[in-house]
Amino acid sequence: MRSRRLDYSESTRSALVDSAVELFTKRGYAGTSLDEIAKRARVTKGALYHHFSGKQALFEAAFDQVESLVYDRLDKIMHGEGTPWERALGGLNAFIKACLDPSYQRIAIHEAPVVMGWERWREAEERCSFGLVRTGLQSLIDAGEVEPVPVEVTARLLFGALSSAATEIASSPDPKKVGAEIEDVIVRMLVRLRRTEPDVSIG
């Protein structure tokens, strides 16, 4: 049986991460103090340091939580119902919507490259998202939906395009408009790769 102490420890950590996500989203990394995070989570500063070595460690936990939510959503779509083409378009749409989320914008796109350093942030992004892009592309090829292209190179190019898209959306004064434009452009790019067969809709 789980001990009450373990349950309390996990709930405390969860409360701290939730608090950090909310405050980092509203005020950014520089504008948020550990005292504020602990106060909002209703725990002591000592309890915070029991779980995290400092502000950056807590930020990275917040980043992981935000990234994991997006990854889980995309993974469910990419391995869900429908044809590989339908799943690919559904995954793209879900990613564009994620880029409109204030927490994902502020923490994963704007703040993380600065707080974590570009290389560590890029590694984390690839670990989280690149596999889904590669798997999705491979599924499209295996199903005969798109022309057989070099998977690794093409997946890298698509991943780079999606990373740039996320930055464009998060930096735009009209993110919804830019998101819709980017989704349309990427779909057009994918359609160019699609096999042309009689009586098969590309929509």
Short mmCIF file of C-alpha atoms in Angstrom, two decimals:
data_model
loop_
_atom_site.label_atom_id
_atom_site.label_comp_id
_atom_site.label_asym_id
_atom_site.label_seq_id
_atom_site.Cartn_x
_atom_site.Cartn_y
_atom_site.Cartn_z
CA MET A 1 0.00 0.00 0.00
CA ARG A 2 1.12 3.54 -0.70
CA SER A 3 2.11 5.52 2.33
CA ARG A 4 0.45 8.80 3.24
CA ARG A 5 3.87 10.41 3.23
CA LEU A 6 4.44 9.40 -0.40
CA ASP A 7 0.98 10.62 -1.41
CA TYR A 8 1.63 13.94 0.35
CA SER A 9 5.05 14.27 -1.28
CA GLU A 10 3.64 13.69 -4.76
CA SER A 11 0.72 16.05 -4.20
CA THR A 12 3.13 18.71 -2.94
CA ARG A 13 5.34 18.36 -6.00
CA SER A 14 2.31 18.46 -8.29
CA ALA A 15 1.00 21.60 -6.59
CA LEU A 16 4.38 23.30 -7.02
CA VAL A 17 4.59 22.44 -10.70
CA ASP A 18 1.00 23.59 -11.32
CA SER A 19 1.77 26.83 -9.50
CA ALA A 20 4.95 27.31 -11.51
CA VAL A 21 3.14 26.75 -14.81
CA GLU A 22 0.52 29.36 -13.96
CA LEU A 23 2.97 31.98 -12.71
CA PHE A 24 5.57 31.46 -15.43
CA THR A 25 2.77 31.77 -17.99
CA LYS A 26 1.53 35.04 -16.50
CA ARG A 27 4.81 36.71 -15.50
CA GLY A 28 7.61 34.85 -17.23
CA TYR A 29 10.68 33.29 -15.66
CA ALA A 30 12.36 36.54 -14.64
CA GLY A 31 9.18 38.00 -13.20
CA THR A 32 8.37 35.02 -10.96
CA SER A 33 9.92 34.33 -7.56
CA LEU A 34 10.16 31.03 -5.68
CA ASP A 35 8.36 32.67 -2.77
CA GLU A 36 5.36 33.38 -5.01
CA ILE A 37 5.34 29.84 -6.35
CA ALA A 38 5.48 28.33 -2.86
CA LYS A 39 2.78 30.69 -1.57
CA ARG A 40 0.41 29.87 -4.42
CA ALA A 41 1.01 26.14 -3.94
CA ARG A 42 0.37 26.60 -0.20
CA VAL A 43 3.64 24.98 0.83
CA THR A 44 6.72 26.22 2.63
CA LYS A 45 9.91 27.32 0.92
CA GLY A 46 11.58 24.37 2.60
CA ALA A 47 9.11 21.97 0.99
CA LEU A 48 9.88 23.54 -2.38
CA TYR A 49 13.62 22.97 -1.91
CA HIS A 50 12.91 19.40 -0.85
CA HIS A 51 11.62 18.73 -4.37
CA PHE A 52 13.60 21.18 -6.49
CA SER A 53 17.16 22.47 -6.31
CA GLY A 54 16.14 25.91 -7.45
CA LYS A 55 14.15 28.05 -9.84
CA GLN A 56 15.58 26.56 -13.04
CA ALA A 57 14.83 23.00 -11.91
CA LEU A 58 11.25 24.04 -11.21
CA PHE A 59 11.01 25.73 -14.59
CA GLU A 60 12.21 22.56 -16.30
CA ALA A 61 9.52 20.57 -14.47
CA ALA A 62 6.93 23.10 -15.67
CA PHE A 63 8.32 22.80 -19.20
CA ASP A 64 8.10 19.00 -19.02
CA GLN A 65 4.48 19.18 -17.88
CA VAL A 66 3.45 21.55 -20.67
CA GLU A 67 5.32 19.52 -23.29
CA SER A 68 3.92 16.23 -22.01
CA LEU A 69 0.34 17.45 -22.28
CA VAL A 70 0.88 18.37 -25.94
CA TYR A 71 2.79 15.16 -26.67
CA ASP A 72 0.08 12.97 -25.13
CA ARG A 73 -2.59 14.73 -27.16
CA LEU A 74 -0.66 14.33 -30.41
CA ASP A 75 0.36 10.75 -29.65
CA LYS A 76 -3.28 9.80 -29.12
CA ILE A 77 -4.23 11.27 -32.49
CA MET A 78 -1.27 9.82 -34.38
CA HIS A 79 -2.01 6.33 -33.05
CA GLY A 80 -5.79 6.66 -33.09
CA GLU A 81 -8.55 6.01 -35.58
CA GLY A 82 -8.65 7.01 -39.22
CA THR A 83 -6.28 6.64 -42.14
CA PRO A 84 -2.63 7.73 -41.81
CA TRP A 85 -3.50 10.81 -43.88
CA GLU A 86 -6.40 11.74 -41.60
CA ARG A 87 -4.25 11.20 -38.53
CA ALA A 88 -1.46 13.34 -39.97
CA LEU A 89 -3.85 16.23 -40.68
CA GLY A 90 -5.46 15.79 -37.25
CA GLY A 91 -2.06 15.87 -35.58
CA LEU A 92 -1.09 19.02 -37.46
CA ASN A 93 -4.32 20.74 -36.45
CA ALA A 94 -3.81 19.73 -32.81
CA PHE A 95 -0.24 21.06 -32.88
CA ILE A 96 -1.37 24.42 -34.29
CA LYS A 97 -3.99 24.64 -31.52
CA ALA A 98 -1.34 23.83 -28.91
CA CYS A 99 0.73 26.76 -30.22
CA LEU A 100 -2.22 29.03 -29.38
CA ASP A 101 -2.23 27.91 -25.74
CA PRO A 102 -0.74 30.67 -23.51
CA SER A 103 1.24 28.24 -21.32
CA TYR A 104 2.79 26.44 -24.28
CA GLN A 105 3.58 29.75 -25.96
CA ARG A 106 5.21 31.38 -22.96
CA ILE A 107 6.98 28.40 -21.38
CA ALA A 108 7.85 26.02 -24.22
CA ILE A 109 8.39 28.49 -27.06
CA HIS A 110 9.48 31.85 -25.61
CA GLU A 111 11.11 31.11 -22.27
CA ALA A 112 12.62 27.62 -22.56
CA PRO A 113 15.35 28.40 -25.14
CA VAL A 114 16.62 31.20 -22.88
CA VAL A 115 16.24 29.51 -19.49
CA MET A 116 17.42 26.04 -20.53
CA GLY A 117 19.82 27.11 -23.26
CA TRP A 118 19.14 26.56 -26.94
CA GLU A 119 20.87 23.18 -27.21
CA ARG A 120 19.13 21.61 -24.20
CA TRP A 121 15.79 23.03 -25.30
CA ARG A 122 16.26 21.69 -28.82
CA GLU A 123 17.19 18.25 -27.47
CA ALA A 124 14.07 18.23 -25.28
CA GLU A 125 11.88 19.29 -28.21
CA GLU A 126 13.31 16.58 -30.43
CA ARG A 127 12.89 13.97 -27.72
CA CYS A 128 9.26 14.96 -27.34
CA SER A 129 8.10 15.73 -30.88
CA PHE A 130 10.50 14.51 -33.56
CA GLY A 131 9.58 10.85 -33.06
CA LEU A 132 5.92 11.63 -33.76
CA VAL A 133 6.79 13.46 -36.98
CA ARG A 134 9.00 10.61 -38.14
CA THR A 135 6.45 7.93 -37.22
CA GLY A 136 3.66 9.84 -38.94
CA LEU A 137 5.68 10.23 -42.11
CA GLN A 138 6.67 6.56 -42.12
CA SER A 139 3.01 5.57 -41.72
CA LEU A 140 2.04 7.71 -44.71
CA ILE A 141 4.73 6.07 -46.84
CA ASP A 142 3.90 2.55 -45.67
CA ALA A 143 0.22 3.10 -46.47
CA GLY A 144 1.06 4.39 -49.93
CA GLU A 145 -0.44 7.79 -49.08
CA VAL A 146 2.68 9.74 -50.06
CA GLU A 147 5.59 9.17 -52.39
CA PRO A 148 8.50 7.23 -50.90
CA VAL A 149 10.87 9.96 -49.74
CA PRO A 150 13.97 9.74 -47.51
CA VAL A 151 12.29 9.46 -44.10
CA GLU A 152 14.99 10.88 -41.84
CA VAL A 153 15.77 13.92 -43.99
CA THR A 154 12.13 14.69 -44.76
CA ALA A 155 11.11 14.28 -41.11
CA ARG A 156 13.90 16.68 -40.09
CA LEU A 157 12.68 19.24 -42.60
CA LEU A 158 9.08 18.89 -41.44
CA PHE A 159 10.15 19.11 -37.80
CA GLY A 160 12.13 22.27 -38.56
CA ALA A 161 9.12 23.77 -40.34
CA LEU A 162 6.86 22.98 -37.37
CA SER A 163 9.36 24.47 -34.90
CA SER A 164 9.53 27.66 -36.97
CA ALA A 165 5.74 27.66 -37.21
CA ALA A 166 5.44 27.51 -33.43
CA THR A 167 7.71 30.54 -33.07
CA GLU A 168 5.82 32.50 -35.73
CA ILE A 169 2.47 31.79 -34.08
CA ALA A 170 3.68 32.62 -30.58
CA SER A 171 5.31 35.87 -31.75
CA SER A 172 2.41 37.11 -33.86
CA PRO A 173 -0.02 39.83 -32.74
CA ASP A 174 -2.72 37.71 -34.43
CA PRO A 175 -1.73 34.10 -33.62
CA LYS A 176 -5.03 32.56 -34.77
CA LYS A 177 -4.70 34.07 -38.24
CA VAL A 178 -1.05 33.07 -38.56
CA GLY A 179 -1.84 29.59 -37.24
CA ALA A 180 -4.53 29.09 -39.88
CA GLU A 181 -2.18 30.33 -42.62
CA ILE A 182 0.63 28.04 -41.47
CA GLU A 183 -1.68 25.03 -41.28
CA ASP A 184 -2.87 25.71 -44.82
CA VAL A 185 0.68 26.01 -46.15
CA ILE A 186 1.91 22.83 -44.47
CA VAL A 187 -1.11 20.88 -45.74
CA ARG A 188 -0.33 22.13 -49.26
CA MET A 189 3.27 20.95 -48.83
CA LEU A 190 2.08 17.50 -47.73
CA VAL A 191 -0.37 17.32 -50.64
CA ARG A 192 2.59 17.84 -52.98
CA LEU A 193 4.10 14.65 -51.58
CA ARG A 194 0.86 12.71 -51.87
CA ARG A 195 0.49 9.99 -54.46
CA THR A 196 -1.82 10.97 -57.31
CA GLU A 197 -4.29 8.16 -57.89
CA PRO A 198 -7.60 8.24 -59.81
CA ASP A 199 -10.75 8.90 -57.77
CA VAL A 200 -8.87 9.49 -54.53
CA SER A 201 -9.64 12.72 -52.72
CA ILE A 202 -6.74 14.64 -51.22
CA GLY A 203 -8.98 16.46 -48.77
#
